[in-house]
CSV table of C-alpha atoms in Angstrom, one decimal:
chain,number,residue,atom,x,y,z
U,20,MET,CA,-36.5,24.1,1.3
U,21,MET,CA,-33.0,24.6,-0.1
U,22,LEU,CA,-31.8,25.0,3.7
U,23,PHE,CA,-33.5,22.4,4.4
U,24,LEU,CA,-31.6,20.1,2.0
U,25,LEU,CA,-28.1,21.6,2.9
U,26,GLN,CA,-28.9,20.2,6.5
U,27,THR,CA,-29.7,17.2,5.7
U,28,PHE,CA,-26.8,16.9,3.1
U,29,CYS,CA,-24.5,18.2,5.8
U,30,ILE,CA,-25.7,15.1,8.4
U,31,ILE,CA,-25.4,12.7,5.8
U,32,SER,CA,-22.1,13.8,5.3
U,33,VAL,CA,-20.9,14.0,8.9
U,34,ALA,CA,-22.4,11.0,9.8
U,35,THR,CA,-20.2,9.2,6.7
U,36,GLY,CA,-17.0,11.3,8.4
U,37,ALA,CA,-17.8,9.6,11.8
U,38,VAL,CA,-18.4,6.3,10.5
U,39,VAL,CA,-14.8,6.5,8.8
U,40,CYS,CA,-13.3,7.6,11.7
U,41,PHE,CA,-14.8,5.3,14.4
U,42,TYR,CA,-13.4,2.6,12.4
U,43,HIS,CA,-10.0,3.8,12.1
U,44,VAL,CA,-9.8,4.4,16.0
U,45,PHE,CA,-11.0,0.7,16.4
U,46,LEU,CA,-8.6,-0.9,13.9
U,47,ALA,CA,-6.3,2.0,16.0
U,48,VAL,CA,-7.2,0.6,19.5
U,49,VAL,CA,-7.0,-3.2,18.5
U,50,ALA,CA,-3.5,-2.7,17.4
U,51,LEU,CA,-2.3,-1.1,20.3
U,52,LEU,CA,-3.5,-4.1,22.2
U,53,THR,CA,-1.7,-6.6,19.9
U,54,ARG,CA,1.3,-4.6,18.4
U,55,HIS,CA,3.8,-7.3,20.5
U,56,ILE,CA,2.3,-9.9,18.8
U,57,ASN,CA,4.8,-11.2,16.1
U,58,GLU,CA,4.7,-14.2,13.8
U,59,PRO,CA,7.0,-17.3,14.5
U,60,GLN,CA,9.8,-18.2,11.9
U,61,SER,CA,9.9,-21.4,10.8
U,62,ASP,CA,12.8,-23.8,11.8
U,63,LEU,CA,12.2,-26.1,8.7
U,64,ALA,CA,12.2,-25.1,4.9
U,65,VAL,CA,9.7,-26.8,3.8
U,66,HIS,CA,8.2,-24.6,0.9
U,67,SER,CA,10.6,-23.0,-2.3
U,68,PHE,CA,10.4,-19.2,-3.3
U,69,THR,CA,10.9,-17.2,-6.5
U,70,ILE,CA,11.6,-14.1,-5.6
U,71,VAL,CA,10.3,-11.6,-8.6
U,72,ILE,CA,12.0,-8.2,-9.1
U,73,PRO,CA,10.7,-5.7,-11.9
U,74,ALA,CA,12.9,-3.6,-13.3
U,75,HIS,CA,12.8,-0.5,-15.2
U,76,ASN,CA,16.5,0.8,-15.9
U,77,GLU,CA,17.5,0.2,-12.5
U,78,GLU,CA,21.0,0.0,-13.0
U,79,ASN,CA,21.6,2.3,-10.1
U,80,THR,CA,19.7,0.9,-7.5
U,81,LEU,CA,19.1,-3.2,-8.3
U,82,HIS,CA,22.1,-4.1,-6.0
U,83,VAL,CA,20.2,-3.3,-3.3
U,84,ALA,CA,17.6,-5.5,-3.7
U,85,LEU,CA,20.0,-8.1,-5.0
U,86,ASP,CA,22.1,-7.9,-2.2
U,87,ALA,CA,19.5,-8.1,0.4
U,88,CYS,CA,18.2,-11.1,-1.2
U,89,ASN,CA,21.4,-13.0,-1.1
U,90,ARG,CA,21.7,-12.7,2.8
U,91,LEU,CA,18.6,-14.3,3.3
U,92,ASP,CA,18.2,-17.1,6.1
U,93,TYR,CA,16.9,-19.7,3.7
U,94,PRO,CA,18.8,-22.9,2.3
U,95,GLY,CA,20.0,-21.5,-1.7
U,96,ASP,CA,18.5,-24.5,-3.3
U,97,LYS,CA,15.0,-23.7,-2.0
U,98,TYR,CA,14.8,-19.9,-3.6
U,99,ALA,CA,16.0,-18.4,-6.8
U,100,VAL,CA,15.5,-14.6,-7.5
U,101,TYR,CA,14.4,-13.5,-10.9
U,102,VAL,CA,14.4,-9.7,-12.1
U,103,ILE,CA,12.2,-8.7,-15.1
U,104,ALA,CA,14.2,-6.2,-17.0
U,105,ASP,CA,11.4,-4.5,-18.3
U,106,ASN,CA,12.0,-2.3,-21.3
U,107,CYS,CA,15.3,-1.4,-19.9
U,108,THR,CA,17.9,0.6,-22.2
U,109,ASP,CA,20.4,0.6,-19.3
U,110,LYS,CA,22.9,-2.3,-17.7
U,111,THR,CA,20.0,-3.9,-15.3
U,112,ALA,CA,20.1,-7.1,-17.1
U,113,GLU,CA,24.0,-7.2,-16.9
U,114,ILE,CA,23.7,-6.1,-13.1
U,115,THR,CA,21.0,-8.8,-12.5
U,116,ARG,CA,23.4,-11.7,-13.8
U,117,MET,CA,26.5,-10.3,-11.7
U,118,HIS,CA,24.5,-10.7,-8.5
U,119,GLY,CA,23.8,-14.8,-9.3
U,120,ALA,CA,20.5,-13.8,-10.3
U,121,PHE,CA,18.0,-14.8,-13.5
U,122,SER,CA,17.0,-11.7,-15.7
U,123,LEU,CA,14.1,-11.9,-17.7
U,124,GLU,CA,14.0,-9.5,-20.7
U,125,ARG,CA,11.3,-8.3,-21.8
U,126,GLN,CA,10.7,-5.1,-24.4
U,127,ASP,CA,7.0,-4.0,-25.0
U,128,ALA,CA,7.0,-0.1,-25.4
U,129,ASP,CA,3.4,-0.1,-25.9
U,130,ASN,CA,2.9,-2.5,-22.4
U,131,ARG,CA,4.6,-0.4,-19.9
U,132,GLY,CA,5.2,-1.2,-16.1
U,133,LYS,CA,4.7,-3.4,-13.5
U,134,GLY,CA,1.1,-5.1,-13.9
U,135,HIS,CA,2.2,-6.0,-17.6
U,136,ALA,CA,5.9,-7.4,-16.5
U,137,LEU,CA,4.1,-9.3,-13.6
U,138,GLU,CA,1.6,-10.8,-16.4
U,139,TRP,CA,4.1,-11.8,-19.2
U,140,ALA,CA,7.0,-13.4,-16.1
U,141,PHE,CA,4.7,-15.0,-14.0
U,142,PRO,CA,3.7,-18.2,-16.5
U,143,ARG,CA,7.3,-18.3,-17.4
U,144,ILE,CA,8.6,-18.4,-14.0
U,145,LEU,CA,5.4,-20.9,-12.9
U,146,ALA,CA,6.9,-23.4,-15.0
U,147,ASP,CA,10.5,-23.8,-12.5
U,148,GLY,CA,7.8,-25.4,-10.0
U,149,LEU,CA,8.8,-23.5,-7.2
U,150,ASP,CA,5.9,-23.2,-4.2
U,151,ALA,CA,5.6,-19.4,-3.9
U,152,VAL,CA,6.3,-16.1,-5.3
U,153,VAL,CA,7.7,-13.2,-3.7
U,154,ILE,CA,7.3,-9.7,-5.3
U,155,LEU,CA,10.0,-7.4,-4.4
U,156,ASP,CA,10.7,-3.4,-5.9
U,157,ALA,CA,14.1,-2.8,-7.4
U,158,ASP,CA,15.4,-0.4,-4.7
U,159,CYS,CA,14.0,-2.4,-1.5
U,160,THR,CA,15.8,-4.2,1.0
U,161,ILE,CA,13.8,-7.4,3.1
U,162,ASP,CA,14.9,-8.8,6.3
U,163,SER,CA,16.9,-11.8,6.3
U,164,HIS,CA,14.3,-13.8,8.2
U,165,ALA,CA,11.6,-13.3,5.7
U,166,LEU,CA,11.3,-16.2,4.1
U,167,ARG,CA,11.4,-18.5,7.4
U,168,VAL,CA,8.0,-16.6,8.9
U,169,PHE,CA,6.7,-16.7,5.0
U,170,ASP,CA,7.4,-20.5,5.1
U,171,HIS,CA,5.7,-21.1,9.0
U,172,CYS,CA,2.5,-18.7,7.4
U,173,LEU,CA,2.5,-21.0,4.2
U,174,ASN,CA,2.7,-24.0,6.9
U,175,ALA,CA,-0.7,-22.4,8.6
U,176,GLY,CA,-2.5,-22.3,5.5
U,177,ASP,CA,-2.1,-19.1,4.3
U,178,ARG,CA,-1.5,-18.5,0.2
U,179,VAL,CA,-1.4,-14.8,-0.2
U,180,LEU,CA,0.9,-12.7,2.4
U,181,GLN,CA,2.0,-8.8,2.6
U,182,ALA,CA,5.0,-7.6,4.2
U,183,ASN,CA,5.4,-4.7,6.7
U,184,ASP,CA,6.9,-2.0,3.6
U,185,ILE,CA,8.3,0.1,5.6
U,186,VAL,CA,10.0,3.8,4.4
U,187,ALA,CA,13.9,3.4,4.5
U,188,ASN,CA,14.4,7.2,5.0
U,189,PRO,CA,12.1,9.1,7.2
U,190,ASP,CA,14.4,11.3,8.2
U,191,ALA,CA,16.2,12.5,5.0
U,192,SER,CA,13.4,14.9,4.8
U,193,ALA,CA,10.2,16.4,5.7
U,194,ILE,CA,8.4,14.9,2.8
U,195,SER,CA,10.3,11.5,3.7
U,196,TYR,CA,8.9,12.0,7.0
U,197,VAL,CA,5.1,12.8,6.3
U,198,LEU,CA,5.2,9.4,3.7
U,199,ALA,CA,7.0,7.4,6.6
U,200,LEU,CA,4.7,8.1,9.1
U,201,GLY,CA,1.5,7.6,6.7
U,202,GLY,CA,2.7,4.2,5.8
U,203,PHE,CA,3.3,3.7,9.2
U,204,VAL,CA,0.1,4.3,10.6
U,205,ALA,CA,-1.2,2.1,7.3
U,206,ASN,CA,0.5,-0.6,8.2
U,207,ALA,CA,0.8,-0.9,12.2
U,208,LEU,CA,-2.7,0.8,13.0
U,209,PHE,CA,-4.7,-0.8,10.0
U,210,HIS,CA,-3.6,-3.4,8.1
U,211,ALA,CA,-1.9,-5.2,10.8
U,212,PRO,CA,-5.1,-5.2,13.4
U,213,LYS,CA,-7.3,-6.0,10.2
U,214,SER,CA,-5.5,-9.3,9.5
U,215,PHE,CA,-5.4,-10.1,13.4
U,216,LEU,CA,-9.2,-10.1,13.5
U,217,GLY,CA,-9.5,-12.2,10.2
U,218,MET,CA,-10.6,-9.1,8.2
U,219,PRO,CA,-9.8,-8.5,4.7
U,220,VAL,CA,-6.5,-7.1,4.0
U,221,LEU,CA,-5.3,-5.5,0.6
U,222,LEU,CA,-1.9,-5.9,-0.9
U,223,ILE,CA,0.4,-3.0,-0.9
U,224,GLY,CA,3.0,-4.4,-4.0
U,225,SER,CA,6.6,-5.0,-2.6
U,226,GLY,CA,6.8,-7.4,-0.3
U,227,MET,CA,3.6,-9.9,-1.6
U,228,VAL,CA,4.1,-13.9,-1.3
U,229,LEU,CA,1.6,-15.6,-3.2
U,230,HIS,CA,1.3,-19.4,-3.6
U,231,ARG,CA,1.2,-21.0,-7.0
U,232,ASP,CA,-2.0,-22.7,-6.3
U,233,ILE,CA,-3.4,-19.2,-6.4
U,234,LEU,CA,-1.6,-18.0,-9.3
U,235,MET,CA,-2.4,-21.0,-11.5
U,236,LYS,CA,-6.1,-20.7,-10.2
U,237,TYR,CA,-6.4,-17.1,-10.7
U,238,PRO,CA,-3.8,-15.7,-13.0
U,239,TRP,CA,-2.5,-12.4,-12.9
U,240,ARG,CA,-4.1,-9.6,-15.2
U,241,ALA,CA,-4.1,-6.5,-13.1
U,242,GLN,CA,-2.9,-4.0,-15.2
U,243,SER,CA,-3.9,-0.6,-13.5
U,244,LEU,CA,-1.9,2.0,-11.5
U,245,CYS,CA,-2.7,0.1,-8.9
U,246,GLU,CA,-2.3,-3.4,-9.9
U,247,ASP,CA,-1.7,-5.0,-6.0
U,248,THR,CA,-5.3,-3.3,-4.7
U,249,GLU,CA,-6.8,-4.9,-8.2
U,250,TYR,CA,-5.6,-8.1,-7.5
U,251,ALA,CA,-6.3,-8.3,-3.9
U,252,LEU,CA,-10.0,-7.5,-4.5
U,253,LEU,CA,-10.2,-10.0,-7.0
U,254,LEU,CA,-9.3,-12.2,-4.8
U,255,GLN,CA,-11.7,-11.3,-2.1
U,256,ARG,CA,-14.2,-12.0,-4.7
U,257,HIS,CA,-13.3,-15.5,-4.0
U,258,GLN,CA,-12.8,-15.1,-0.4
U,259,ILE,CA,-9.5,-15.8,-0.6
U,260,ARG,CA,-7.9,-13.7,2.7
U,261,SER,CA,-4.8,-12.0,2.6
U,262,ARG,CA,-2.6,-11.9,6.0
U,263,PHE,CA,-0.5,-8.9,6.9
U,264,VAL,CA,2.9,-10.3,8.2
U,265,SER,CA,4.2,-7.5,10.7
U,266,SER,CA,7.5,-9.0,11.2
U,267,VAL,CA,9.0,-8.9,8.1
U,268,ARG,CA,10.1,-5.3,7.0
U,269,VAL,CA,10.6,-4.9,3.4
U,270,ALA,CA,12.4,-1.0,3.3
U,271,SER,CA,12.5,1.3,0.4
U,272,ASP,CA,13.8,5.0,0.0
U,273,PHE,CA,10.5,7.4,-0.6
U,274,PRO,CA,11.1,10.6,-1.9
U,275,VAL,CA,12.8,13.4,-0.4
U,276,ASN,CA,11.7,16.0,-2.8
U,277,HIS,CA,9.1,17.7,-4.1
U,278,ALA,CA,9.9,16.6,-7.9
U,279,GLN,CA,9.9,12.8,-6.8
U,280,MET,CA,7.2,13.0,-4.8
U,281,VAL,CA,4.9,14.5,-7.5
U,282,VAL,CA,5.7,11.4,-9.9
U,283,GLN,CA,5.0,8.7,-6.9
U,284,ARG,CA,2.1,10.2,-5.8
U,285,GLN,CA,0.1,11.5,-8.7
U,286,ARG,CA,0.3,7.6,-9.6
U,287,TRP,CA,-0.6,6.0,-6.3
U,288,ILE,CA,-3.3,8.9,-6.5
U,289,ARG,CA,-4.7,7.8,-9.7
U,290,GLY,CA,-4.1,4.5,-8.8
U,291,GLY,CA,-6.2,4.6,-5.3
U,292,MET,CA,-9.1,6.6,-6.9
U,293,HIS,CA,-9.6,3.6,-9.6
U,294,ALA,CA,-8.9,1.4,-7.1
U,295,ALA,CA,-11.5,2.8,-4.9
U,296,TRP,CA,-14.5,3.6,-7.9
U,297,ASN,CA,-13.9,0.8,-10.2
U,298,HIS,CA,-13.4,-1.7,-7.8
U,299,GLY,CA,-14.1,-0.8,-4.2
U,300,ILE,CA,-17.6,1.0,-4.8
U,301,LYS,CA,-18.9,-2.6,-6.8
U,302,LEU,CA,-17.8,-4.6,-4.0
U,303,ILE,CA,-19.3,-2.9,-1.4
U,304,TRP,CA,-22.1,-2.8,-3.5
U,305,GLU,CA,-22.1,-6.7,-4.1
U,306,GLY,CA,-22.0,-7.3,-0.3
U,307,LEU,CA,-24.7,-5.8,0.6
U,308,LYS,CA,-26.9,-7.9,-2.4
U,309,ASN,CA,-25.5,-10.8,-1.3
U,310,GLY,CA,-25.1,-10.2,2.4
U,311,LYS,CA,-21.5,-10.8,2.5
U,312,LEU,CA,-19.4,-8.6,5.0
U,313,GLY,CA,-16.2,-9.5,4.0
U,314,LEU,CA,-17.3,-7.9,0.4
U,315,ILE,CA,-18.6,-5.1,2.3
U,316,ASP,CA,-15.3,-5.0,4.6
U,317,ALA,CA,-12.7,-5.2,1.7
U,318,GLY,CA,-14.7,-2.6,-1.0
U,319,PHE,CA,-14.9,-0.1,2.1
U,320,THR,CA,-11.3,-0.6,3.2
U,321,SER,CA,-10.1,0.4,-0.7
U,322,VAL,CA,-12.3,3.6,-0.3
U,323,VAL,CA,-11.3,4.8,3.5
U,324,LEU,CA,-7.6,3.8,2.4
U,325,SER,CA,-7.4,6.9,-0.2
U,326,ARG,CA,-6.3,9.4,1.5
U,327,PRO,CA,-7.5,12.2,-0.9
U,328,LEU,CA,-11.2,10.8,-0.7
U,329,ILE,CA,-10.8,10.9,2.9
U,330,LEU,CA,-9.6,14.6,3.1
U,331,GLY,CA,-11.7,15.8,1.0
U,332,GLN,CA,-14.7,14.3,2.7
U,333,LEU,CA,-13.6,16.1,5.8
U,334,THR,CA,-12.9,19.4,4.0
U,335,LEU,CA,-16.3,19.1,2.1
U,336,THR,CA,-18.4,17.9,5.9
U,337,ALA,CA,-16.1,21.0,7.4
U,338,MET,CA,-17.5,23.8,4.7
U,339,LEU,CA,-21.3,22.3,5.1
U,340,ALA,CA,-21.1,22.2,8.8
U,341,PHE,CA,-20.3,26.4,9.0
U,342,LEU,CA,-22.9,27.0,5.9
U,343,CYS,CA,-25.3,25.2,7.9
U,344,ARG,CA,-24.5,27.5,11.1
U,345,TRP,CA,-24.5,30.5,9.3
U,346,PHE,CA,-28.1,30.0,7.5
U,347,VAL,CA,-29.6,27.3,9.8
U,348,PRO,CA,-28.7,28.6,13.4
U,349,GLY,CA,-29.8,26.1,16.0
U,350,ALA,CA,-29.1,23.1,18.3
U,351,ILE,CA,-28.7,20.6,15.2
U,352,SER,CA,-26.3,23.0,13.1
U,353,ASN,CA,-24.3,23.0,16.6
U,354,GLY,CA,-24.5,19.2,17.3
U,355,ILE,CA,-23.5,19.1,13.4
U,356,LEU,CA,-20.3,21.1,14.3
U,357,LEU,CA,-19.7,19.7,18.2
U,358,VAL,CA,-19.7,15.8,16.1
U,359,LEU,CA,-17.0,17.2,13.7
U,360,GLY,CA,-14.8,19.0,16.0
U,361,ALA,CA,-15.0,15.4,17.7
U,362,ILE,CA,-14.1,13.9,14.9
U,363,PHE,CA,-11.0,16.2,14.2
U,364,VAL,CA,-10.0,15.9,17.6
U,365,LEU,CA,-9.8,12.0,17.6
U,366,TYR,CA,-7.9,11.9,14.2
U,367,ALA,CA,-5.3,14.3,15.7
U,368,LEU,CA,-5.0,11.6,18.7
U,369,TYR,CA,-4.8,9.0,16.0
U,370,ALA,CA,-1.7,10.5,14.4
U,371,MET,CA,0.3,11.9,17.2
U,372,THR,CA,-0.4,8.0,18.1
U,373,GLY,CA,1.6,6.9,15.1
U,374,VAL,CA,4.2,9.3,15.4
U,375,CYS,CA,5.1,8.3,18.9
U,376,LEU,CA,4.8,4.4,18.1
U,377,LEU,CA,7.3,5.5,15.0
U,378,GLY,CA,9.7,7.2,17.5
U,379,LEU,CA,10.7,10.5,18.1
U,380,SER,CA,14.3,12.3,18.2
U,381,LEU,CA,14.8,16.3,17.8
U,382,ARG,CA,15.7,15.8,14.4
U,383,ARG,CA,12.4,14.0,13.9
U,384,ILE,CA,10.2,16.9,16.2
U,385,CYS,CA,11.9,19.6,13.8
U,386,LEU,CA,10.7,17.6,10.7
U,387,LEU,CA,7.2,17.7,12.5
U,388,ILE,CA,6.9,21.3,12.5
U,389,ARG,CA,7.4,21.2,9.1
U,390,ALA,CA,5.0,18.4,8.0
U,391,PRO,CA,1.8,21.0,7.9
U,392,LEU,CA,3.2,22.6,5.2
U,393,VAL,CA,4.2,18.8,3.4
U,394,VAL,CA,0.0,17.8,4.3
U,395,LEU,CA,-1.2,21.4,2.4
U,396,ARG,CA,1.2,20.7,-0.8
U,397,TYR,CA,-0.3,17.2,-0.8
U,398,LEU,CA,-3.6,18.4,-0.3
U,399,ALA,CA,-2.9,20.2,-3.5
U,400,LEU,CA,-1.4,18.0,-5.7
U,401,ALA,CA,-4.2,15.5,-5.2
U,402,ALA,CA,-6.9,18.0,-6.1
U,403,ALA,CA,-5.0,18.7,-9.3
U,404,THR,CA,-4.6,14.8,-9.6
U,405,MET,CA,-8.1,14.6,-9.1
U,406,LEU,CA,-9.7,17.1,-11.6
U,407,PHE,CA,-7.5,17.7,-14.3
U,408,SER,CA,-4.9,14.5,-14.3
U,409,ARG,CA,-6.7,12.0,-17.0
U,410,SER,CA,-3.6,10.1,-18.2
U,411,GLY,CA,-3.6,6.2,-17.2
U,412,ALA,CA,-0.1,5.8,-17.8
U,413,TRP,CA,3.2,4.3,-15.8
U,414,ASP,CA,5.8,6.5,-14.8
U,415,ARG,CA,8.8,5.7,-13.1
U,416,THR,CA,9.4,8.0,-9.7
U,417,PRO,CA,13.0,9.3,-10.4
U,418,ARG,CA,15.4,7.9,-8.0
U,419,ILE,CA,19.0,8.9,-6.8
U,420,LYS,CA,22.3,6.5,-7.4
U,421,GLN,CA,22.4,4.3,-4.1
U,422,PRO,CA,25.4,3.2,-2.2
U,423,HIS,CA,26.3,-0.5,-1.5
U,424,ARG,CA,24.2,-1.3,2.0
U,425,THR,CA,25.7,-3.6,4.7
């Protein structure tokens, strides 16, 4: 009986892994067929924008984002820049004003983090009457044509947009390269084709665009460590589609050493797990009960975007498959191993597709050779975070002082 249960559970596990793998591969094929299709820019400037930058002690990096905002190809009277100086003890507010932006200073030690800062700031910003809000991180750059593309999308009827969030320093270290590759694969081979097919797309954070009508009807209450996903799933419950805008890039430096990666990825892993378990699973169940494929797909998306969950599931499936082959040899166990092998081959091809599309150089080949060690350390971090970390506190990723970019 125990061996029968082992084999049954293994079949279910490998079937689940096969469904997730097929989902990724299908979207990757769509991405390859449509990757040269970009959103046009608007020649007019119909909509007005408020660019909002949440910042906590960002005196060394904030100028990067503010300089990029000042270079935007859009009429100056049609957009404004606000920085939320959230619990700052440095010169963040002063630097904001030096760059011609508006500073919203907030002190609330009990409610720290991006979600709380946005909830506090949005009512104040919306009172100015601008048409849409663009959220950026304090250390990022944004393409100069961004607002013209956003304007075109809003003119076409879209109300929620997500720009293409990329890593600005992929070649800095093996860690930044692996993170850049992971982000590129998620954006180019997952979000972009889903958006092209009209399927639900989750918000990534930096580069989000929300029309004022959306924020007025669905006020921002997302305060978790993965507040962007939480808000996107709320909108999906009300059948509001988010559009992924591939042709607008928002670039920021990612961790280059293990200490930086630990702080950032622990927060993201906890946030992703929270979104998957507390929102994704519920959405899948709601979709099944009500026969709404959009809800099922939105919930499924939040689950499969949690890489620790997917990698953990594949690791568990591999262990079960070898146990089945050892204790219950035969055609079924051999078939399970065959399917599992096909899944790993497809994922390897999937990853190499991302490597080639991101671009190869001698430097990147060297970094790619070191990538498996980074992945193993990331898996160890993910396991430790899921098993032992109970903190829901927001922690700022350590950053280095940024030079002025031109």
